[in-house]
Amino acid sequence: MSAHSHIDGELPHEPERATLEGRNKVLGFWLFLGGETVLFGTLFSVYLSLRDQVLGGPPSQELFKLSMVAIATFLLLTSSLTSVFAVQAMHRNDVKSMINWLAVTVILGLSFLGLEIYEFFQYVNEGHAFTTSAFSTSFYTLVGFHGAHVAFGVIWISMLIVQVKRKGLNVVTAPKVYVASMYWHFIDVVWVFIFTVVYLMGKVG
């Protein structure tokens, strides 16, 4: 069956893999995530080697407020679940539910970013600025780089919502939704590592 026959008609079982182009997008994105994993791994290594170099700034035990970070973590992990619901709705060809779940994912992502920005402002007020020490620079680089990925994901999913509303759900738009969901899961997994390595280990010292 040709790719075009599905564009306006009923969707196949897994629309994200229904065409060669769709399968290539998914495969290509796995390769991209491999590169991203190496990049984040490097930032984690740098952070771990510099986390005790606080100079005159506050150490992580005094600085980190786990209650706020725990709320941010809950928001981001919940958003991972809502993106799963969006893909499930896509597989049921339930476009309205898919868009609604994607919208909830965006709102949760924005809430996470709001908390992170507030957290950064608090740290700066306590003398933990980007250039205070090697520890602060490596902290803001790692956590800020992840935050930038969340912001990119929020913009990307928002644009997909608009595109699906305009063009409908088909074998062209379905792979884009699926790949965006993969990306969102990836940044959620990275955050679990950040929460553990940076915040929990930092609080324990």
Coordinates of N, CA and C in Angstrom, one line a residue:
M1 N 0.9 -1.2 0.0 CA 0.0 0.0 0.0 C 0.9 1.2 0.0
S2 N 0.6 2.2 -0.8 CA 1.4 3.4 -0.9 C 1.3 4.3 0.3
A3 N 2.3 5.1 0.5 CA 2.3 6.0 1.7 C 1.2 7.0 1.6
H4 N 0.9 7.5 0.4 CA -0.1 8.5 0.2 C -1.6 8.0 0.5
S5 N -1.8 6.7 0.3 CA -3.1 6.2 0.5 C -3.6 6.3 2.0
H6 N -2.6 6.5 2.9 CA -2.9 6.6 4.3 C -3.0 8.0 4.8
I7 N -2.6 9.0 3.9 CA -2.5 10.4 4.4 C -3.8 10.9 4.9
D8 N -4.9 10.7 4.1 CA -6.1 11.2 4.6 C -7.1 10.2 5.0
G9 N -6.8 8.9 4.8 CA -7.7 7.8 5.2 C -7.4 7.3 6.6
E10 N -7.8 6.1 6.8 CA -7.6 5.5 8.2 C -6.2 5.2 8.4
L11 N -5.7 5.4 9.6 CA -4.3 5.1 9.9 C -4.0 3.7 10.0
P12 N -2.8 3.2 9.6 CA -2.4 1.8 9.9 C -2.1 1.6 11.4
H13 N -1.7 0.4 11.7 CA -1.6 0.0 13.1 C -0.5 0.9 13.9
E14 N 0.7 1.0 13.3 CA 1.7 1.8 13.9 C 2.1 2.9 12.8
P15 N 1.4 4.0 12.8 CA 1.6 5.0 11.8 C 3.0 5.6 11.7
E16 N 3.7 5.6 12.8 CA 5.0 6.1 12.8 C 6.0 5.3 12.0
R17 N 5.6 4.0 11.8 CA 6.5 3.1 11.1 C 5.9 2.6 9.8
A18 N 4.8 3.2 9.4 CA 4.1 2.8 8.2 C 4.8 3.1 6.9
T19 N 5.7 4.0 6.9 CA 6.4 4.4 5.7 C 7.9 4.2 5.9
L20 N 8.6 4.1 4.8 CA 10.1 4.0 4.9 C 10.7 5.3 5.6
E21 N 10.1 6.4 5.2 CA 10.5 7.7 5.7 C 10.3 7.8 7.2
G22 N 9.1 7.3 7.7 CA 8.8 7.2 9.1 C 9.8 6.4 9.9
R23 N 10.1 5.2 9.3 CA 11.0 4.2 10.0 C 12.4 4.9 10.0
N24 N 12.8 5.5 8.9 CA 14.1 6.2 8.9 C 14.2 7.3 9.9
K25 N 13.1 8.0 10.1 CA 13.1 9.1 11.1 C 13.3 8.5 12.5
V26 N 12.6 7.4 12.8 CA 12.8 6.8 14.1 C 14.2 6.3 14.3
L27 N 14.7 5.6 13.3 CA 16.1 5.0 13.4 C 17.1 6.2 13.6
G28 N 17.0 7.2 12.7 CA 17.9 8.3 12.8 C 17.8 9.0 14.2
F29 N 16.7 9.0 14.7 CA 16.5 9.7 16.0 C 17.2 8.9 17.1
W30 N 17.2 7.6 17.0 CA 17.9 6.7 18.0 C 19.4 7.0 17.9
L31 N 19.9 7.2 16.7 CA 21.3 7.6 16.6 C 21.6 8.9 17.2
F32 N 20.7 9.9 17.0 CA 20.9 11.2 17.6 C 20.9 11.1 19.1
L33 N 20.0 10.3 19.7 CA 20.0 10.2 21.1 C 21.3 9.5 21.6
G34 N 21.9 8.7 20.8 CA 23.2 8.1 21.2 C 24.2 9.2 21.4
G35 N 24.2 10.1 20.4 CA 25.2 11.2 20.5 C 24.9 12.1 21.7
E36 N 23.6 12.3 22.0 CA 23.2 13.2 23.1 C 23.6 12.5 24.4
T37 N 23.5 11.2 24.5 CA 23.9 10.4 25.7 C 25.4 10.6 26.0
V38 N 26.2 10.6 24.9 CA 27.7 10.8 25.1 C 27.9 12.2 25.6
L39 N 27.2 13.2 25.1 CA 27.3 14.6 25.5 C 27.0 14.8 26.9
F40 N 25.9 14.3 27.4 CA 25.5 14.4 28.8 C 26.4 13.6 29.7
G41 N 26.9 12.5 29.2 CA 27.9 11.7 30.0 C 29.1 12.5 30.2
T42 N 29.6 13.2 29.2 CA 30.8 14.1 29.4 C 30.5 15.2 30.5
L43 N 29.3 15.8 30.4 CA 29.0 16.9 31.4 C 28.9 16.3 32.8
F44 N 28.3 15.1 32.9 CA 28.3 14.4 34.2 C 29.7 14.2 34.8
S45 N 30.6 13.7 33.9 CA 31.9 13.4 34.3 C 32.6 14.7 34.8
V46 N 32.5 15.8 34.1 CA 33.1 17.1 34.5 C 32.5 17.5 35.8
Y47 N 31.2 17.4 36.0 CA 30.5 17.8 37.2 C 31.1 17.0 38.4
L48 N 31.2 15.7 38.2 CA 31.6 14.8 39.3 C 33.1 15.1 39.7
S49 N 33.9 15.5 38.8 CA 35.3 15.8 39.1 C 35.5 17.2 39.7
L50 N 34.5 18.1 39.6 CA 34.6 19.4 40.1 C 33.6 19.8 41.2
R51 N 32.8 18.8 41.6 CA 31.7 19.2 42.6 C 32.3 19.6 44.0
D52 N 33.5 19.2 44.3 CA 34.0 19.6 45.6 C 34.8 20.9 45.5
Q53 N 35.0 21.5 44.3 CA 35.8 22.7 44.1 C 34.9 23.9 44.3
V54 N 34.5 24.2 45.6 CA 33.5 25.3 45.8 C 34.1 26.6 46.1
L55 N 35.5 26.7 46.3 CA 36.2 28.0 46.6 C 35.5 28.6 47.8
G56 N 35.0 29.9 47.6 CA 34.3 30.5 48.7 C 32.8 30.4 48.7
G57 N 32.3 29.7 47.7 CA 30.8 29.6 47.6 C 30.3 28.5 48.5
P58 N 28.9 28.5 48.6 CA 28.3 27.5 49.5 C 28.4 26.1 48.9
P59 N 28.7 25.1 49.8 CA 28.7 23.7 49.3 C 27.3 23.2 49.0
S60 N 27.2 22.1 48.3 CA 25.9 21.6 47.8 C 25.0 21.2 49.0
Q61 N 25.6 20.7 50.1 CA 24.8 20.3 51.3 C 24.0 21.5 51.8
E62 N 24.6 22.7 51.8 CA 23.9 23.9 52.3 C 22.9 24.4 51.2
L63 N 23.3 24.2 50.0 CA 22.6 24.9 48.9 C 21.3 24.3 48.4
F64 N 21.3 23.0 48.2 CA 20.2 22.3 47.5 C 19.0 22.2 48.4
K65 N 17.8 22.5 47.9 CA 16.6 22.4 48.6 C 15.8 21.2 47.9
L66 N 15.9 20.0 48.5 CA 15.4 18.8 47.9 C 13.9 18.9 47.7
S67 N 13.1 19.6 48.6 CA 11.7 19.6 48.4 C 11.3 20.2 47.1
M68 N 11.9 21.3 46.7 CA 11.6 22.0 45.5 C 12.0 21.1 44.3
V69 N 13.2 20.5 44.4 CA 13.7 19.6 43.3 C 12.8 18.4 43.1
A70 N 12.3 17.9 44.3 CA 11.4 16.7 44.2 C 10.1 17.0 43.5
I71 N 9.6 18.2 43.7 CA 8.3 18.7 43.1 C 8.6 18.8 41.5
A72 N 9.7 19.4 41.2 CA 10.1 19.5 39.8 C 10.3 18.1 39.1
T73 N 10.8 17.2 39.9 CA 11.0 15.8 39.4 C 9.7 15.1 39.2
F74 N 8.8 15.3 40.1 CA 7.4 14.7 40.0 C 6.7 15.3 38.7
L75 N 6.8 16.6 38.5 CA 6.2 17.2 37.3 C 6.8 16.6 36.0
L76 N 8.1 16.5 36.0 CA 8.7 16.0 34.7 C 8.4 14.5 34.5
L77 N 8.4 13.7 35.6 CA 8.1 12.3 35.4 C 6.6 12.1 35.0
T78 N 5.8 12.9 35.6 CA 4.3 12.9 35.2 C 4.2 13.2 33.7
S79 N 5.0 14.2 33.3 CA 4.9 14.6 31.8 C 5.3 13.5 30.9
S80 N 6.2 12.6 31.4 CA 6.6 11.5 30.6 C 5.5 10.5 30.4
L81 N 4.7 10.3 31.5 CA 3.5 9.5 31.5 C 2.4 10.1 30.5
T82 N 2.2 11.4 30.5 CA 1.2 12.0 29.7 C 1.7 11.9 28.2
S83 N 3.0 11.9 27.9 CA 3.4 11.7 26.5 C 3.2 10.3 26.1
V84 N 3.3 9.3 27.0 CA 2.9 7.9 26.7 C 1.4 7.8 26.3
F85 N 0.6 8.5 27.1 CA -0.9 8.5 26.8 C -1.1 9.1 25.5
A86 N -0.3 10.1 25.1 CA -0.5 10.8 23.8 C -0.2 9.8 22.6
V87 N 0.8 9.0 22.8 CA 1.2 8.1 21.7 C 0.1 6.9 21.7
Q88 N -0.3 6.5 22.9 CA -1.4 5.5 22.9 C -2.7 6.0 22.2
A89 N -3.0 7.3 22.4 CA -4.2 7.9 21.7 C -3.9 8.0 20.2
M90 N -2.7 8.2 19.8 CA -2.3 8.3 18.4 C -2.6 6.9 17.8
H91 N -2.2 5.9 18.5 CA -2.3 4.5 18.0 C -3.8 4.1 17.9
R92 N -4.7 4.8 18.7 CA -6.1 4.5 18.6 C -6.8 5.4 17.6
N93 N -6.0 6.3 17.0 CA -6.5 7.3 16.0 C -7.4 8.3 16.7
D94 N -7.2 8.5 18.0 CA -8.0 9.5 18.8 C -7.2 10.8 18.8
V95 N -7.4 11.6 17.8 CA -6.6 12.8 17.6 C -6.9 13.8 18.7
K96 N -8.1 13.9 19.1 CA -8.4 14.9 20.2 C -7.7 14.6 21.5
S97 N -7.8 13.3 21.9 CA -7.1 12.9 23.1 C -5.6 13.1 23.0
M98 N -5.0 12.7 21.8 CA -3.6 12.9 21.6 C -3.2 14.3 21.8
I99 N -3.9 15.3 21.2 CA -3.6 16.7 21.3 C -3.7 17.1 22.8
N100 N -4.8 16.7 23.5 CA -5.0 17.1 24.9 C -3.8 16.6 25.7
W101 N -3.4 15.3 25.5 CA -2.3 14.8 26.3 C -1.0 15.5 26.0
L102 N -0.7 15.8 24.8 CA 0.5 16.6 24.4 C 0.4 18.0 25.0
A103 N -0.8 18.6 25.1 CA -0.9 19.9 25.7 C -0.6 19.8 27.2
V104 N -1.0 18.8 27.9 CA -0.7 18.6 29.3 C 0.8 18.4 29.5
T105 N 1.4 17.6 28.6 CA 2.9 17.4 28.6 C 3.6 18.8 28.6
V106 N 3.1 19.7 27.7 CA 3.7 21.0 27.5 C 3.6 21.8 28.8
I107 N 2.4 21.8 29.4 CA 2.1 22.5 30.6 C 3.0 22.1 31.7
L108 N 3.1 20.7 31.9 CA 4.0 20.2 32.9 C 5.5 20.5 32.7
G109 N 5.9 20.5 31.4 CA 7.3 20.9 31.1 C 7.5 22.4 31.4
L110 N 6.6 23.3 31.1 CA 6.7 24.7 31.4 C 6.7 24.9 33.0
S111 N 6.0 24.1 33.7 CA 6.0 24.2 35.2 C 7.3 23.8 35.7
F112 N 7.9 22.7 35.1 CA 9.2 22.3 35.5 C 10.2 23.4 35.3
L113 N 10.2 24.0 34.1 CA 11.1 25.1 33.8 C 11.0 26.3 34.7
G114 N 9.7 26.6 35.1 CA 9.5 27.7 36.0 C 10.1 27.5 37.3
L115 N 10.0 26.3 37.8 CA 10.6 25.9 39.1 C 12.1 25.9 39.1
E116 N 12.7 25.5 37.9 CA 14.1 25.5 37.8 C 14.7 26.9 37.7
I117 N 14.0 27.8 37.0 CA 14.5 29.2 36.9 C 14.4 29.8 38.3
Y118 N 13.3 29.6 39.1 CA 13.2 30.1 40.4 C 14.3 29.6 41.3
E119 N 14.6 28.3 41.2 CA 15.7 27.6 41.9 C 17.0 28.3 41.7
F120 N 17.3 28.6 40.4 CA 18.5 29.2 40.0 C 18.7 30.6 40.6
F121 N 17.6 31.4 40.6 CA 17.6 32.7 41.2 C 17.9 32.7 42.7
Q122 N 17.3 31.7 43.3 CA 17.6 31.5 44.8 C 19.0 31.2 45.0
Y123 N 19.6 30.3 44.2 CA 21.0 30.0 44.4 C 21.9 31.2 44.2
V124 N 21.6 32.0 43.1 CA 22.4 33.2 42.8 C 22.4 34.1 44.0
N125 N 21.2 34.3 44.6 CA 21.0 35.1 45.8 C 21.8 34.6 47.0
E126 N 22.1 33.3 47.0 CA 22.9 32.7 48.1 C 24.4 32.7 47.8
G127 N 24.8 33.4 46.7 CA 26.2 33.4 46.4 C 26.7 32.3 45.5
H128 N 25.8 31.6 44.8 CA 26.2 30.5 44.0 C 25.9 30.9 42.5
A129 N 26.7 31.8 42.0 CA 26.5 32.3 40.6 C 27.3 31.4 39.7
F130 N 27.2 31.6 38.4 CA 27.8 30.8 37.4 C 29.3 30.8 37.5
T131 N 29.9 31.9 37.8 CA 31.4 32.0 37.9 C 31.9 32.0 39.3
T132 N 31.1 31.6 40.3 CA 31.6 31.6 41.7 C 32.7 30.6 41.9
S133 N 32.6 29.4 41.3 CA 33.6 28.3 41.5 C 33.4 27.3 40.4
A134 N 34.4 26.4 40.4 CA 34.4 25.3 39.4 C 33.1 24.5 39.6
F135 N 32.7 24.3 40.9 CA 31.5 23.5 41.2 C 30.3 24.2 40.6
S136 N 30.2 25.5 40.8 CA 29.0 26.3 40.3 C 28.9 26.3 38.8
T137 N 30.0 26.5 38.2 CA 30.1 26.5 36.7 C 29.6 25.1 36.1
S138 N 30.2 24.0 36.7 CA 29.8 22.7 36.2 C 28.4 22.4 36.5
F139 N 27.9 22.9 37.7 CA 26.5 22.6 38.0 C 25.5 23.3 37.0
Y140 N 25.7 24.6 36.8 CA 24.8 25.3 35.9 C 24.9 24.9 34.5
T141 N 26.1 24.4 34.1 CA 26.3 23.9 32.7 C 25.5 22.6 32.5
L142 N 25.6 21.7 33.5 CA 24.9 20.4 33.3 C 23.4 20.6 33.5
V143 N 23.0 21.2 34.6 CA 21.5 21.4 34.8 C 20.9 22.3 33.8
G144 N 21.6 23.4 33.5 CA 21.1 24.4 32.5 C 21.0 23.8 31.1
F145 N 22.0 22.9 30.7 CA 21.9 22.3 29.4 C 20.7 21.4 29.3
H146 N 20.4 20.7 30.4 CA 19.2 19.9 30.4 C 18.0 20.7 30.3
G147 N 18.0 21.9 31.1 CA 16.8 22.8 31.0 C 16.6 23.3 29.6
A148 N 17.7 23.6 28.9 CA 17.5 24.0 27.5 C 16.9 22.9 26.6
H149 N 17.2 21.7 26.9 CA 16.6 20.6 26.2 C 15.1 20.5 26.5
V150 N 14.7 20.7 27.8 CA 13.3 20.8 28.1 C 12.6 21.9 27.4
A151 N 13.2 23.1 27.4 CA 12.6 24.2 26.7 C 12.4 23.9 25.2
F152 N 13.4 23.3 24.6 CA 13.3 22.9 23.1 C 12.2 21.9 22.9
G153 N 12.1 20.9 23.9 CA 11.0 20.0 23.8 C 9.6 20.6 23.9
V154 N 9.5 21.6 24.8 CA 8.2 22.3 24.9 C 7.8 23.0 23.6
I155 N 8.8 23.7 23.0 CA 8.5 24.4 21.8 C 8.2 23.4 20.7
W156 N 9.0 22.3 20.6 CA 8.8 21.3 19.5 C 7.4 20.7 19.6
I157 N 7.0 20.2 20.8 CA 5.7 19.6 21.0 C 4.6 20.6 20.7
S158 N 4.8 21.9 21.1 CA 3.7 22.9 20.9 C 3.5 23.1 19.4
M159 N 4.7 23.1 18.6 CA 4.6 23.3 17.2 C 3.9 22.1 16.5
L160 N 4.1 20.9 17.1 CA 3.5 19.6 16.6 C 2.0 19.7 16.8
I161 N 1.6 20.2 17.9 CA 0.1 20.3 18.2 C -0.5 21.2 17.1
V162 N 0.1 22.3 16.8 CA -0.4 23.2 15.8 C -0.4 22.5 14.4
Q163 N 0.6 21.8 14.1 CA 0.7 21.1 12.8 C -0.3 20.0 12.7
V164 N -0.6 19.3 13.7 CA -1.6 18.2 13.7 C -3.0 18.8 13.5
K165 N -3.2 19.9 14.2 CA -4.5 20.6 14.1 C -4.8 21.1 12.7
R166 N -3.7 21.5 12.0 CA -3.8 22.1 10.7 C -3.9 21.0 9.6
K167 N -3.0 20.0 9.8 CA -2.8 19.0 8.7 C -3.4 17.6 9.0
G168 N -3.9 17.4 10.3 CA -4.4 16.2 10.7 C -3.3 15.2 11.1
L169 N -3.8 14.0 11.6 CA -2.9 12.9 12.0 C -2.8 12.0 10.8
N170 N -1.6 11.8 10.3 CA -1.4 10.9 9.1 C 0.0 10.3 9.2
V171 N 0.4 9.6 8.2 CA 1.7 8.9 8.2 C 2.9 9.9 8.1
V172 N 2.6 11.1 7.8 CA 3.7 12.2 7.8 C 3.8 12.8 9.2
T173 N 2.7 13.1 9.8 CA 2.8 13.8 11.2 C 3.0 12.8 12.3
A174 N 2.5 11.5 12.1 CA 2.6 10.5 13.2 C 4.0 10.3 13.6
P175 N 5.0 10.1 12.7 CA 6.4 9.8 13.1 C 6.9 11.0 13.9
K176 N 6.5 12.2 13.6 CA 7.0 13.4 14.3 C 6.6 13.4 15.7
V177 N 5.3 13.0 15.9 CA 4.8 12.9 17.3 C 5.5 11.8 18.1
Y178 N 5.7 10.7 17.4 CA 6.4 9.6 18.1 C 7.8 9.9 18.5
V179 N 8.6 10.6 17.5 CA 9.9 10.9 17.8 C 10.0 12.0 18.9
A180 N 9.1 12.9 18.9 CA 9.1 14.0 20.0 C 8.8 13.3 21.3
S181 N 8.0 12.3 21.4 CA 7.8 11.5 22.6 C 9.0 10.8 23.0
M182 N 9.7 10.2 22.1 CA 11.0 9.6 22.4 C 12.0 10.6 23.0
Y183 N 12.1 11.7 22.4 CA 13.0 12.8 22.9 C 12.6 13.2 24.4
W184 N 11.3 13.3 24.6 CA 10.8 13.7 25.9 C 11.1 12.7 27.0
H185 N 11.0 11.4 26.6 CA 11.4 10.3 27.6 C 12.9 10.4 27.8
F186 N 13.7 10.7 26.8 CA 15.1 10.8 27.0 C 15.5 11.9 28.0
I187 N 14.9 13.1 27.9 CA 15.3 14.2 28.8 C 14.7 13.9 30.2
D188 N 13.7 13.1 30.3 CA 13.2 12.6 31.6 C 14.2 11.7 32.3
V189 N 14.7 10.7 31.5 CA 15.7 9.8 32.0 C 17.0 10.5 32.5
V190 N 17.4 11.5 31.7 CA 18.6 12.3 32.0 C 18.3 13.0 33.3
W191 N 17.1 13.5 33.5 CA 16.8 14.3 34.8 C 16.9 13.3 36.0
V192 N 16.4 12.1 35.8 CA 16.5 11.1 36.9 C 18.0 11.0 37.4
F193 N 18.9 10.9 36.4 CA 20.3 10.9 36.7 C 20.8 12.1 37.4
I194 N 20.3 13.3 36.9 CA 20.7 14.6 37.5 C 20.2 14.6 39.0
F195 N 19.0 14.2 39.2 CA 18.4 14.2 40.5 C 19.2 13.4 41.5
T196 N 19.6 12.2 41.0 CA 20.4 11.3 41.8 C 21.8 11.7 42.0
V197 N 22.5 12.0 40.9 CA 23.9 12.3 41.0 C 24.2 13.7 41.5
V198 N 23.4 14.7 41.1 CA 23.7 16.1 41.5 C 23.0 16.4 42.9
Y199 N 21.7 16.2 43.0 CA 21.0 16.6 44.1 C 21.1 15.6 45.3
L200 N 20.8 14.4 45.1 CA 20.8 13.4 46.2 C 22.2 13.2 46.8
M201 N 23.2 12.9 45.8 CA 24.5 12.8 46.3 C 25.1 14.1 46.8
G202 N 24.7 15.2 46.2 CA 25.2 16.5 46.7 C 24.7 16.8 48.1
K203 N 23.5 16.4 48.4 CA 22.9 16.6 49.8 C 23.6 15.7 50.8
V204 N 23.9 14.5 50.4 CA 24.6 13.6 51.3 C 26.0 14.0 51.5
G205 N 26.6 14.5 50.4 CA 28.0 14.9 50.4 C 28.9 13.8 50.2

